[in-house]
Coordinates of C-alpha atoms and ligand atoms in Angstrom, one line a residue:
Chain A
M1 CA -92.7 -30.2 -8.5
I2 CA -92.4 -29.4 -12.2
I3 CA -90.4 -26.4 -13.2
S4 CA -90.6 -25.3 -16.9
V5 CA -87.9 -23.3 -18.6
A6 CA -89.3 -21.1 -21.4
S7 CA -88.5 -18.1 -23.5
G8 CA -90.5 -16.1 -25.9
K9 CA -87.5 -15.8 -28.2
G10 CA -85.4 -18.8 -29.2
G11 CA -81.6 -18.9 -28.7
T12 CA -81.6 -17.1 -25.4
G13 CA -79.9 -20.1 -23.6
K14 CA -83.0 -21.8 -22.5
T15 CA -81.6 -25.3 -23.0
T16 CA -78.3 -24.4 -21.2
M17 CA -80.3 -23.2 -18.2
A18 CA -82.7 -26.2 -18.2
T19 CA -79.9 -28.8 -18.4
S20 CA -77.8 -27.0 -15.8
L21 CA -80.7 -26.6 -13.4
A22 CA -81.7 -30.3 -13.8
L23 CA -78.1 -31.4 -13.1
S24 CA -78.1 -29.3 -9.9
I25 CA -81.1 -31.0 -8.4
D26 CA -80.7 -34.3 -6.6
R27 CA -82.7 -36.9 -8.4
A28 CA -84.6 -35.0 -11.1
R29 CA -86.0 -35.6 -14.5
L30 CA -85.4 -33.5 -17.5
A31 CA -88.2 -33.5 -20.1
D32 CA -87.3 -31.8 -23.3
C33 CA -90.7 -30.7 -24.8
D34 CA -89.1 -28.7 -27.6
V35 CA -90.1 -31.4 -30.0
E36 CA -89.4 -29.4 -33.1
A37 CA -85.8 -28.6 -32.2
P38 CA -84.9 -30.9 -29.3
N39 CA -81.4 -30.0 -28.1
S40 CA -81.1 -31.1 -24.4
H41 CA -79.8 -34.5 -25.3
L42 CA -76.8 -32.9 -27.0
F43 CA -75.8 -31.4 -23.7
L44 CA -76.7 -34.4 -21.4
R45 CA -75.7 -37.3 -23.8
P46 CA -78.0 -39.7 -22.1
V47 CA -77.9 -43.5 -22.6
F48 CA -81.1 -44.0 -24.5
E49 CA -83.6 -46.8 -24.4
P50 CA -85.3 -47.8 -27.7
D51 CA -87.7 -45.2 -28.8
D52 CA -91.5 -45.4 -28.8
T53 CA -93.4 -44.4 -31.9
I54 CA -96.2 -42.0 -31.0
T55 CA -99.4 -42.0 -33.1
M56 CA -102.6 -40.1 -33.3
P57 CA -106.0 -41.3 -34.4
V58 CA -107.1 -40.6 -38.0
P59 CA -110.3 -41.8 -39.7
Q60 CA -110.2 -44.8 -42.0
V61 CA -113.2 -45.0 -44.3
D62 CA -114.6 -48.3 -45.6
E63 CA -115.6 -47.3 -49.1
D64 CA -118.0 -50.3 -49.3
E65 CA -120.0 -49.1 -46.3
C66 CA -119.9 -45.4 -47.2
T67 CA -123.1 -43.9 -48.6
L68 CA -121.4 -40.6 -49.5
C69 CA -123.9 -38.8 -47.3
G70 CA -121.2 -36.1 -46.6
E71 CA -121.9 -35.9 -42.8
C72 CA -118.3 -36.4 -41.9
A73 CA -117.3 -33.4 -44.0
V74 CA -120.0 -31.3 -42.2
I75 CA -118.7 -32.1 -38.7
C76 CA -114.9 -31.8 -39.5
Q77 CA -113.7 -28.4 -38.7
F78 CA -110.3 -28.9 -40.2
N79 CA -111.1 -29.9 -43.8
A80 CA -109.4 -33.2 -43.1
I81 CA -112.2 -35.3 -44.6
V82 CA -114.2 -34.4 -47.7
T83 CA -116.5 -36.1 -50.2
I84 CA -115.5 -35.5 -53.8
A85 CA -117.6 -36.9 -56.7
D86 CA -118.0 -40.6 -55.8
T87 CA -115.4 -40.9 -53.1
V88 CA -114.4 -39.8 -49.6
M89 CA -111.0 -38.4 -49.2
T90 CA -109.0 -37.9 -45.9
F91 CA -106.1 -35.6 -45.4
P92 CA -104.4 -37.2 -42.4
E93 CA -101.9 -34.3 -41.9
L94 CA -104.8 -31.9 -41.3
C95 CA -106.7 -34.2 -38.9
H96 CA -106.8 -33.3 -35.2
G97 CA -108.0 -36.8 -34.2
C98 CA -111.2 -35.5 -32.6
G99 CA -113.2 -38.6 -33.6
G100 CA -116.1 -36.4 -34.8
C101 CA -116.5 -37.9 -38.2
Q102 CA -116.5 -41.4 -36.8
A103 CA -119.2 -40.5 -34.2
A104 CA -121.2 -38.7 -36.9
C105 CA -121.1 -41.3 -39.7
P106 CA -124.6 -42.7 -39.9
A107 CA -123.4 -45.7 -41.9
G108 CA -120.7 -46.8 -39.5
A109 CA -118.2 -46.6 -42.3
I110 CA -115.4 -45.0 -40.4
E111 CA -112.9 -46.8 -38.3
E112 CA -110.0 -45.5 -36.3
G113 CA -106.6 -45.7 -38.0
R114 CA -103.4 -44.2 -36.7
R115 CA -100.8 -41.8 -38.0
T116 CA -97.3 -41.4 -36.7
I117 CA -96.5 -38.0 -35.3
G118 CA -93.1 -38.6 -33.8
T119 CA -91.1 -40.6 -31.3
I120 CA -90.4 -40.4 -27.6
Q121 CA -87.2 -41.6 -26.0
H122 CA -86.3 -42.2 -22.4
G123 CA -82.7 -42.2 -21.2
R124 CA -80.4 -41.8 -18.2
C125 CA -77.4 -39.7 -17.5
N126 CA -75.5 -38.7 -14.4
G127 CA -78.3 -39.8 -12.1
L128 CA -80.8 -37.8 -14.2
D129 CA -83.9 -39.3 -15.8
F130 CA -84.3 -38.0 -19.3
V131 CA -87.1 -38.0 -21.7
H132 CA -87.6 -36.2 -25.0
G133 CA -89.7 -36.3 -28.1
R134 CA -89.0 -35.6 -31.8
I135 CA -91.7 -34.6 -34.2
R136 CA -91.7 -36.4 -37.5
I137 CA -90.4 -34.1 -40.2
G138 CA -93.4 -32.8 -42.2
E139 CA -95.8 -33.3 -39.2
A140 CA -97.4 -30.0 -38.2
M141 CA -99.0 -30.9 -34.9
A142 CA -96.6 -30.6 -31.9
P143 CA -99.1 -30.4 -29.0
P144 CA -100.3 -34.0 -29.0
L145 CA -96.7 -35.2 -28.9
I146 CA -95.8 -32.7 -26.1
R147 CA -98.8 -33.9 -24.1
Q148 CA -97.5 -37.5 -24.4
I149 CA -94.1 -36.4 -23.0
R150 CA -95.9 -34.7 -20.2
S151 CA -97.7 -37.9 -19.4
R152 CA -94.4 -39.6 -18.9
I153 CA -93.6 -37.3 -15.9
N154 CA -94.3 -38.9 -12.6
P155 CA -96.3 -36.4 -10.5
D156 CA -94.2 -37.1 -7.4
E157 CA -90.8 -36.4 -9.0
T158 CA -89.0 -33.1 -9.5
A159 CA -88.9 -32.4 -13.2
V160 CA -87.5 -29.7 -15.4
I161 CA -89.2 -29.1 -18.7
D162 CA -87.3 -27.5 -21.6
A163 CA -90.2 -25.8 -23.3
P164 CA -90.5 -24.8 -27.0
P165 CA -90.0 -21.1 -27.9
G166 CA -92.9 -18.8 -28.7
T167 CA -96.4 -18.2 -27.2
S168 CA -98.8 -20.4 -29.1
C169 CA -100.1 -23.9 -28.7
P170 CA -96.9 -25.9 -28.3
V171 CA -95.7 -23.7 -25.4
I172 CA -99.1 -23.9 -23.7
A173 CA -99.0 -27.7 -24.0
A174 CA -95.5 -27.7 -22.4
I175 CA -96.0 -25.3 -19.5
K176 CA -99.7 -25.6 -18.6
D177 CA -100.2 -26.8 -15.0
T178 CA -96.5 -26.7 -14.1
D179 CA -95.6 -25.2 -10.7
F180 CA -93.1 -22.5 -11.9
V181 CA -91.8 -21.0 -15.1
V182 CA -88.3 -19.8 -15.5
L183 CA -88.2 -17.3 -18.3
V184 CA -84.9 -16.9 -20.0
T185 CA -84.2 -13.7 -21.9
E186 CA -81.5 -11.4 -23.1
P187 CA -81.4 -7.6 -22.6
T188 CA -82.1 -6.6 -26.2
P189 CA -85.1 -5.2 -27.9
F190 CA -85.9 -8.6 -29.4
G191 CA -85.4 -10.3 -26.0
L192 CA -87.7 -7.7 -24.3
N193 CA -90.4 -7.9 -26.9
D194 CA -90.6 -11.6 -26.8
L195 CA -90.3 -11.7 -23.0
K196 CA -93.4 -9.5 -22.7
L197 CA -95.3 -12.0 -24.8
A198 CA -94.0 -14.9 -22.7
V199 CA -95.0 -13.0 -19.5
E200 CA -98.6 -12.5 -20.9
T201 CA -98.7 -16.2 -21.6
V202 CA -97.7 -17.2 -18.1
K203 CA -100.2 -14.7 -16.7
I204 CA -103.0 -16.4 -18.7
L205 CA -101.9 -19.7 -17.3
K206 CA -101.6 -18.3 -13.7
I207 CA -98.2 -19.8 -13.1
P208 CA -95.6 -18.0 -10.9
S209 CA -92.5 -17.1 -12.8
G210 CA -89.0 -15.7 -12.4
L211 CA -86.4 -14.4 -14.9
I212 CA -82.9 -15.3 -15.9
I213 CA -81.1 -12.6 -17.9
N214 CA -78.5 -14.2 -20.1
R215 CA -75.7 -12.3 -21.7
S216 CA -76.8 -9.6 -19.3
D217 CA -74.3 -7.0 -20.4
I218 CA -74.8 -7.1 -24.2
G219 CA -77.7 -4.7 -24.5
D220 CA -79.5 -2.2 -22.4
N221 CA -81.3 -2.0 -19.1
K222 CA -84.9 -2.2 -20.3
V223 CA -85.5 -5.9 -19.4
A224 CA -84.5 -5.2 -15.8
E225 CA -86.8 -2.2 -15.7
Y226 CA -89.6 -4.2 -17.2
A227 CA -89.1 -7.0 -14.6
A228 CA -89.2 -4.4 -11.8
M229 CA -92.4 -2.9 -13.1
E230 CA -94.1 -6.3 -13.5
K231 CA -92.7 -7.5 -10.2
I232 CA -91.0 -10.5 -11.7
P233 CA -88.1 -11.6 -9.6
I234 CA -84.7 -11.8 -11.4
L235 CA -83.3 -15.1 -10.4
M236 CA -80.0 -14.9 -12.1
E237 CA -77.9 -12.7 -14.4
I238 CA -75.2 -14.2 -16.5
P239 CA -72.8 -11.8 -18.3
Y240 CA -71.6 -12.6 -21.8
N241 CA -68.5 -14.7 -21.6
R242 CA -66.9 -16.2 -24.7
Q243 CA -65.8 -19.3 -22.8
I244 CA -69.4 -20.0 -21.9
A245 CA -70.5 -19.5 -25.5
E246 CA -67.7 -21.9 -26.7
A247 CA -68.7 -24.5 -24.1
Y248 CA -72.2 -24.1 -25.3
S249 CA -71.2 -24.6 -28.9
R250 CA -69.5 -27.9 -27.9
G251 CA -72.7 -29.0 -26.0
E252 CA -71.3 -28.7 -22.5
P253 CA -73.7 -27.7 -19.7
V254 CA -72.5 -24.7 -17.8
V255 CA -72.3 -26.6 -14.5
E256 CA -70.1 -29.2 -16.0
A257 CA -67.8 -26.9 -18.0
F258 CA -67.6 -24.4 -15.1
P259 CA -68.1 -26.3 -11.8
E260 CA -68.0 -23.0 -9.9
W261 CA -71.5 -22.4 -11.3
R262 CA -73.0 -25.4 -9.7
E263 CA -73.5 -23.6 -6.4
R264 CA -75.4 -20.8 -8.2
F265 CA -77.7 -23.3 -9.9
E266 CA -78.3 -25.0 -6.6
K267 CA -79.3 -21.7 -5.1
L268 CA -81.5 -21.1 -8.1
Y269 CA -83.3 -24.3 -7.4
A270 CA -83.6 -23.3 -3.7
D271 CA -85.0 -19.9 -4.7
I272 CA -87.5 -21.5 -7.0
C273 CA -88.7 -23.8 -4.2
N274 CA -89.2 -20.9 -1.9
L275 CA -91.1 -18.9 -4.5
V276 CA -93.3 -21.9 -5.2
A277 CA -93.9 -22.4 -1.5
G278 CA -94.7 -18.7 -1.1
S279 CA -97.2 -18.7 -4.0
K280 CA -99.1 -21.7 -2.6
S281 CA -99.5 -20.3 0.9
Chain B
M1 CA -91.6 -12.4 -58.4
K2 CA -89.3 -14.4 -56.1
E3 CA -89.7 -15.1 -52.5
L4 CA -86.8 -15.8 -50.2
V5 CA -87.7 -17.2 -46.8
V6 CA -85.1 -16.9 -44.0
I7 CA -85.3 -19.6 -41.4
S8 CA -83.1 -21.2 -38.8
G9 CA -84.6 -24.2 -37.2
K10 CA -83.3 -22.8 -33.9
G11 CA -84.0 -19.3 -32.7
G12 CA -81.3 -16.8 -31.8
S13 CA -79.0 -17.5 -34.7
G14 CA -79.3 -13.9 -36.0
K15 CA -82.1 -14.6 -38.5
T16 CA -84.0 -11.4 -38.1
S17 CA -80.9 -9.2 -38.0
M18 CA -79.9 -10.9 -41.3
V19 CA -83.4 -10.2 -42.8
A20 CA -83.1 -6.6 -41.8
A21 CA -79.7 -6.3 -43.4
L22 CA -80.7 -8.0 -46.6
S23 CA -83.8 -5.7 -46.8
Q24 CA -81.4 -2.8 -47.1
L25 CA -79.3 -4.5 -49.8
A26 CA -82.3 -5.6 -51.9
N27 CA -83.7 -3.4 -54.6
N28 CA -87.1 -2.3 -53.4
P29 CA -88.2 -5.6 -51.9
V30 CA -91.5 -6.4 -50.1
L31 CA -90.8 -7.4 -46.5
C32 CA -92.9 -10.1 -44.8
D33 CA -92.6 -11.1 -41.1
A34 CA -93.9 -14.6 -40.9
D35 CA -92.6 -15.2 -37.4
V36 CA -96.1 -14.3 -36.2
D37 CA -95.7 -16.0 -32.8
A38 CA -92.9 -13.7 -31.7
A39 CA -92.5 -11.0 -34.4
D40 CA -89.4 -8.9 -34.1
L41 CA -88.6 -7.5 -37.5
H42 CA -90.7 -4.4 -36.9
L43 CA -88.4 -3.5 -34.0
I44 CA -85.6 -2.7 -36.6
L45 CA -87.7 -1.6 -39.6
S46 CA -90.1 0.6 -37.6
P47 CA -93.0 0.3 -40.1
N48 CA -95.6 3.0 -40.6
L49 CA -98.9 1.3 -40.2
K50 CA -101.3 1.7 -43.1
E51 CA -103.9 -1.0 -42.6
S52 CA -104.8 -3.3 -39.8
H53 CA -107.0 -6.4 -40.3
E54 CA -108.5 -8.8 -38.0
F55 CA -107.5 -12.4 -38.3
T56 CA -110.2 -14.9 -37.4
A57 CA -109.5 -18.6 -37.4
G58 CA -110.9 -21.6 -35.6
H59 CA -113.7 -21.8 -33.1
T60 CA -114.0 -22.3 -29.3
A61 CA -117.0 -23.9 -27.7
S62 CA -118.9 -22.6 -24.7
I63 CA -121.8 -24.0 -22.9
D64 CA -124.9 -22.2 -21.9
L65 CA -125.7 -23.6 -18.4
E66 CA -129.3 -22.4 -18.6
K67 CA -130.0 -24.6 -21.6
C68 CA -127.7 -27.5 -20.6
T69 CA -129.5 -30.5 -19.2
R70 CA -126.3 -32.1 -17.9
C71 CA -126.8 -35.2 -20.1
G72 CA -123.0 -35.6 -20.3
K73 CA -122.8 -36.4 -23.9
C74 CA -120.3 -33.6 -24.7
I75 CA -117.9 -34.7 -21.9
E76 CA -118.1 -38.2 -23.1
L77 CA -117.3 -37.3 -26.7
C78 CA -114.7 -34.5 -26.1
R79 CA -111.3 -36.1 -26.7
F80 CA -109.4 -33.1 -25.4
D81 CA -110.8 -33.2 -21.8
A82 CA -111.8 -29.6 -22.4
I83 CA -115.1 -29.8 -20.5
S84 CA -115.1 -29.8 -16.7
P85 CA -117.4 -32.1 -14.7
D86 CA -119.6 -29.0 -14.1
F87 CA -119.9 -28.4 -17.9
V88 CA -117.6 -25.4 -18.3
V89 CA -115.3 -25.4 -21.3
D90 CA -111.7 -24.5 -20.7
P91 CA -110.9 -22.3 -23.8
L92 CA -107.1 -23.2 -23.5
E93 CA -107.9 -26.9 -23.8
C94 CA -110.6 -26.6 -26.4
E95 CA -109.3 -27.8 -29.8
G96 CA -112.3 -26.3 -31.6
C97 CA -113.3 -29.6 -33.1
G98 CA -117.0 -28.8 -32.8
V99 CA -118.0 -32.3 -31.7
C100 CA -119.9 -31.1 -28.6
Y101 CA -121.6 -28.4 -30.7
Y102 CA -122.7 -31.0 -33.3
F103 CA -124.0 -33.6 -30.8
C104 CA -125.6 -31.4 -28.1
E105 CA -129.3 -32.0 -28.6
E106 CA -130.3 -29.1 -26.4
G107 CA -128.5 -26.4 -28.5
A108 CA -126.7 -25.5 -25.4
V109 CA -123.3 -25.2 -27.0
A110 CA -122.2 -22.0 -28.7
F111 CA -119.3 -22.2 -31.1
P112 CA -118.2 -18.8 -32.2
E113 CA -115.2 -18.1 -34.4
N114 CA -112.0 -16.8 -32.6
L115 CA -110.4 -13.5 -33.1
S116 CA -106.9 -15.0 -33.1
G117 CA -104.8 -12.0 -34.0
H118 CA -104.2 -9.1 -36.4
W119 CA -102.2 -8.6 -39.6
Y120 CA -100.9 -5.3 -40.9
M121 CA -99.9 -3.6 -44.1
S122 CA -97.2 -1.0 -43.6
D123 CA -94.5 0.9 -45.3
C124 CA -90.9 0.9 -44.0
R125 CA -87.8 2.6 -45.2
F126 CA -86.9 -0.3 -47.5
G127 CA -90.3 -1.0 -49.0
P128 CA -93.8 -2.3 -48.2
M129 CA -94.1 -4.6 -45.2
V130 CA -96.7 -7.1 -44.2
H131 CA -96.6 -8.3 -40.6
A132 CA -98.8 -9.8 -38.0
K133 CA -99.5 -10.4 -34.4
L134 CA -100.9 -13.7 -33.2
G135 CA -103.0 -13.4 -30.0
I136 CA -101.3 -14.7 -26.9
A137 CA -101.9 -18.5 -26.4
E138 CA -103.7 -18.7 -29.7
E139 CA -103.7 -21.5 -32.2
N140 CA -103.6 -21.4 -36.0
S141 CA -100.3 -19.7 -36.4
G142 CA -99.8 -21.6 -39.6
K143 CA -102.9 -20.0 -41.1
L144 CA -101.8 -16.5 -40.1
V145 CA -98.4 -17.2 -41.8
T146 CA -100.2 -18.2 -44.9
V147 CA -102.2 -14.9 -44.8
V148 CA -99.2 -12.6 -44.5
R149 CA -97.3 -14.5 -47.2
K150 CA -100.2 -14.2 -49.6
E151 CA -100.7 -10.5 -49.0
A152 CA -97.0 -9.8 -49.4
A153 CA -97.0 -11.8 -52.7
K154 CA -100.1 -9.8 -53.9
I155 CA -98.3 -6.5 -53.3
A156 CA -95.2 -7.7 -55.1
E157 CA -97.2 -9.0 -58.1
S158 CA -99.3 -5.9 -58.5
N159 CA -96.5 -3.3 -58.0
G160 CA -93.8 -5.2 -59.9
H161 CA -91.5 -5.8 -57.0
E162 CA -88.7 -8.3 -57.8
M163 CA -88.6 -10.0 -54.5
V164 CA -90.3 -10.8 -51.2
I165 CA -88.0 -11.3 -48.3
T166 CA -89.7 -13.3 -45.5
D167 CA -88.6 -13.7 -41.9
G168 CA -89.7 -17.2 -41.1
P169 CA -90.6 -18.8 -37.7
P170 CA -88.4 -21.2 -35.7
G171 CA -88.8 -24.9 -35.5
V172 CA -90.1 -27.4 -38.0
G173 CA -93.8 -27.5 -37.1
C174 CA -97.0 -26.0 -38.4
P175 CA -95.9 -22.3 -38.8
V176 CA -92.6 -23.2 -40.6
I177 CA -94.4 -25.6 -42.9
A178 CA -96.8 -22.8 -43.8
A179 CA -93.9 -20.4 -44.3
I180 CA -91.8 -22.4 -46.8
G181 CA -94.3 -24.1 -49.0
G182 CA -93.9 -22.8 -52.6
A183 CA -91.1 -20.4 -51.8
S184 CA -88.4 -19.7 -54.4
G185 CA -85.7 -20.6 -51.8
V186 CA -85.0 -20.8 -48.1
L187 CA -81.9 -19.4 -46.6
I188 CA -81.1 -21.3 -43.4
V189 CA -79.1 -19.2 -40.9
T190 CA -77.2 -21.5 -38.6
E191 CA -74.5 -21.1 -36.0
P192 CA -71.6 -23.4 -35.2
S193 CA -72.9 -25.2 -32.1
L194 CA -74.0 -28.8 -31.8
S195 CA -77.6 -27.5 -31.3
G196 CA -77.4 -25.2 -34.2
R197 CA -76.2 -27.9 -36.5
H198 CA -78.7 -30.4 -35.2
D199 CA -81.6 -28.0 -35.8
M200 CA -80.2 -27.0 -39.2
E201 CA -80.2 -30.6 -40.3
R202 CA -83.9 -31.0 -39.3
V203 CA -85.0 -27.8 -41.0
L204 CA -83.1 -28.8 -44.1
E205 CA -84.9 -32.2 -44.1
L206 CA -88.1 -30.2 -43.9
A207 CA -87.2 -28.1 -46.9
R208 CA -86.3 -31.3 -48.8
H209 CA -89.6 -32.8 -47.8
F210 CA -91.5 -29.9 -49.3
S211 CA -89.1 -29.6 -52.3
V212 CA -88.0 -26.1 -51.6
P213 CA -84.5 -25.2 -52.7
A214 CA -82.3 -24.6 -49.6
L215 CA -79.2 -22.4 -49.1
L216 CA -77.1 -22.1 -46.0
C217 CA -75.1 -19.5 -44.2
I218 CA -73.2 -19.7 -40.9
N219 CA -73.5 -16.8 -38.4
K220 CA -70.7 -16.3 -35.8
Y221 CA -68.7 -19.0 -37.7
D222 CA -65.5 -18.2 -35.8
L223 CA -67.1 -19.2 -32.4
N224 CA -66.3 -22.8 -33.2
E225 CA -64.3 -23.2 -36.4
S226 CA -64.3 -27.0 -36.3
I227 CA -68.1 -27.2 -36.1
S228 CA -68.3 -24.6 -38.9
E229 CA -66.0 -26.8 -41.0
G230 CA -68.3 -29.8 -40.3
I231 CA -71.4 -27.8 -41.3
R232 CA -69.7 -26.7 -44.6
K233 CA -68.8 -30.4 -45.3
F234 CA -72.3 -31.5 -44.5
A235 CA -73.7 -28.8 -46.9
E236 CA -71.4 -29.9 -49.6
Q237 CA -72.3 -33.6 -49.2
H238 CA -76.0 -32.7 -49.4
N239 CA -75.6 -30.3 -52.3
V240 CA -76.7 -27.3 -50.3
P241 CA -74.9 -24.2 -51.4
C242 CA -73.2 -22.5 -48.5
V243 CA -73.6 -18.9 -49.5
G244 CA -71.3 -17.4 -46.9
Q245 CA -70.3 -17.1 -43.3
V246 CA -70.4 -14.1 -40.9
P247 CA -67.9 -13.6 -38.2
F248 CA -68.9 -13.0 -34.6
D249 CA -69.5 -9.3 -34.5
P250 CA -70.9 -7.3 -31.6
A251 CA -72.2 -4.8 -34.2
M252 CA -75.0 -7.4 -34.9
T253 CA -76.5 -7.0 -31.5
K254 CA -75.6 -3.4 -31.1
S255 CA -77.4 -2.4 -34.2
M256 CA -80.5 -4.2 -33.0
V257 CA -80.3 -2.3 -29.7
Q258 CA -80.3 0.9 -31.7
A259 CA -83.2 -0.3 -33.9
Q260 CA -80.9 -0.1 -37.0
T261 CA -79.7 -2.5 -39.6
L262 CA -76.2 -3.6 -39.5
F263 CA -75.3 -1.3 -42.4
E264 CA -77.0 1.7 -40.8
Y265 CA -75.2 1.1 -37.5
D266 CA -71.7 0.7 -38.9
P267 CA -71.1 0.2 -42.6
N268 CA -67.5 -0.8 -41.9
A269 CA -68.3 -3.5 -39.3
P270 CA -66.6 -6.9 -40.2
A271 CA -70.0 -8.6 -40.5
C272 CA -71.0 -6.1 -43.3
T273 CA -68.5 -7.5 -45.9
A274 CA -69.8 -11.0 -45.2
V275 CA -73.4 -10.1 -45.5
R276 CA -72.8 -8.3 -48.8
E277 CA -71.1 -11.4 -50.1
I278 CA -74.1 -13.5 -49.0
W279 CA -76.5 -11.2 -50.8
A280 CA -74.5 -11.4 -54.0
R281 CA -74.6 -15.2 -53.8
L282 CA -78.3 -15.2 -53.0
R283 CA -79.0 -13.0 -56.0
E284 CA -77.3 -15.6 -58.2
E285 CA -79.0 -18.5 -56.7
V286 CA -82.5 -17.2 -56.2
V287 CA -83.2 -14.2 -58.4
Ligands
SF4_301 S1 -120.3 -39.8 -42.9 FE1 -119.8 -41.9 -43.3 S2 -121.3 -42.5 -44.9 FE2 -121.3 -40.3 -44.9 S3 -119.8 -39.7 -46.4 FE3 -118.7 -39.8 -44.5 S4 -117.9 -41.8 -44.4 FE4 -119.4 -41.9 -46.0
SF4_302 S1 -111.1 -37.1 -36.6 FE1 -111.9 -35.0 -36.5 S2 -110.3 -33.8 -37.5 FE2 -110.0 -35.9 -38.1 S3 -111.1 -36.1 -40.0 FE3 -112.5 -36.8 -38.4 S4 -113.6 -34.9 -37.9 FE4 -111.9 -34.2 -39.0
SF4_303 S1 -124.4 -32.3 -24.6 FE1 -125.4 -30.3 -24.3 S2 -127.0 -30.7 -22.8 FE2 -125.6 -32.4 -22.7 S3 -124.2 -31.9 -21.1 FE3 -123.3 -31.2 -23.0 S4 -123.9 -29.1 -23.2 FE4 -125.2 -30.0 -21.7
SF4_304 S1 -115.2 -28.1 -29.5 FE1 -114.2 -30.1 -29.3 S2 -112.4 -29.7 -27.9 FE2 -113.8 -28.0 -27.7 S3 -115.0 -28.6 -25.9 FE3 -116.2 -29.2 -27.8 S4 -115.6 -31.3 -28.1 FE4 -114.1 -30.5 -26.7

């Protein structure tokens, strides 16, 4: 089973929840798919294995073979390859690696090169298997790296995915085809606005979901009202607590800083299992 | 005309509340919400909509099963596994690369442009505002960011506004890259936590990568004074001006709940003094 932890808005405590949930499951994996701002390792402090460099295909043009016919530029939807005067230019950072130019080139002048988009690292901590990815600074395309992390998850294991914030392609790549989405929000107008977007995203993907309301007493009641209207179960509410905020700042997972919370996270996992079983029957 | 882009690497550091507060201190600025994926600034600034524009970007393939001869060429060539064995394109997987469209000999593939979102021109109580809404589960957020920034710059240029203040997206990927390129300066709003610091370092590296001058401020600095101290030292070592720090102040959240800026909610709140100081330093550094 794969449980993803997401939030429309960043900074709602998504990583705290993901790490504490994973630590409360017997033999789980945590996969941090927030490749732009990976933070889970700061809480779990895994012992890392050497990292793998992740690459994507990019075209490499053999100028001697190229007849400057311009067909590659016709097929490329991303302006990543163009013919200018008497040369072909590629813009690797715009390339989506679709292979279209190579397939279309009548002269066979294009070969496949690689460009580095980031790294993936595995590690272990407290009986937990850990994997995360880091996008190379200056690289725009997160989804291919996220898909690579997803491919490292064994389909038979229980995994918790720490998803990136937002509602666009990186989130889709992280949560698509997972069994359940935990949405973490806070009871403020920003929290509610971004939660609605996240709920729409989850609906498009047809994944069952539940809500954690973090800092549940700092704002108003509108998130709870919205959840009731949308029939999204509220799995947990965590009032604001300066000690929790301080433990967070030091990178301590809630269940480790406050062992009394472990039971609640174990129950959270049991509740999720029940909801998943219910949604499948 | 100057453009200040406020970013944070990590969400939830108070970036949008900061932008709203600065909007009030600035002299007739143009406001730009470039966090198109999860736009929030309008919740405080309550803009009056003047114009709405469609944003089209990218394409999605679809196969006409009447014309399709099931030759299988498209499935073989699609690198994104977007076409099912019964020749149906999954729009969420389709990258819009057009390879199937190009190679289908039967003309069975349609490849229309996507309506990916909307962008708006508005007025709010502090000046003109350009903002946008990316459709749910859409791609091309970077392109939409570029559109709103261009429109905001146009307004500023033609009406003689001194400054555009842009609320930037989180992370370091495509939308942020689109948000900071060519800006006069970025203000990184960070918070004193290991995560906040880690993400600040990454976004700073990004600003350096694109040669955009970066400034730093620390929100809720008193939540962990020793990490704040570490952040200030780091900034000094890397020649990043730290333009101020804001204490933890419930007025930050409470003002947001009331759809007000910090100064509208409580001009005597402790955070106000700090934000005024930050603005004074920003003016020196950027304007
Ligand atoms: S399609 Fe091939 S031959 Fe034609 S311009 Fe491109 S690289 Fe050169
Ligand atoms: S691989 Fe695709 S995206 Fe990259 S240059 Fe070739 S056609 Fe363009
Ligand atoms: S290439 Fe065209 S005809 Fe062949 S299977 Fe695909 S859509 Fe059908
Ligand atoms: S446009 Fe590209 S990604 Fe989409 S279905 Fe066709 S080949 Fe696949």
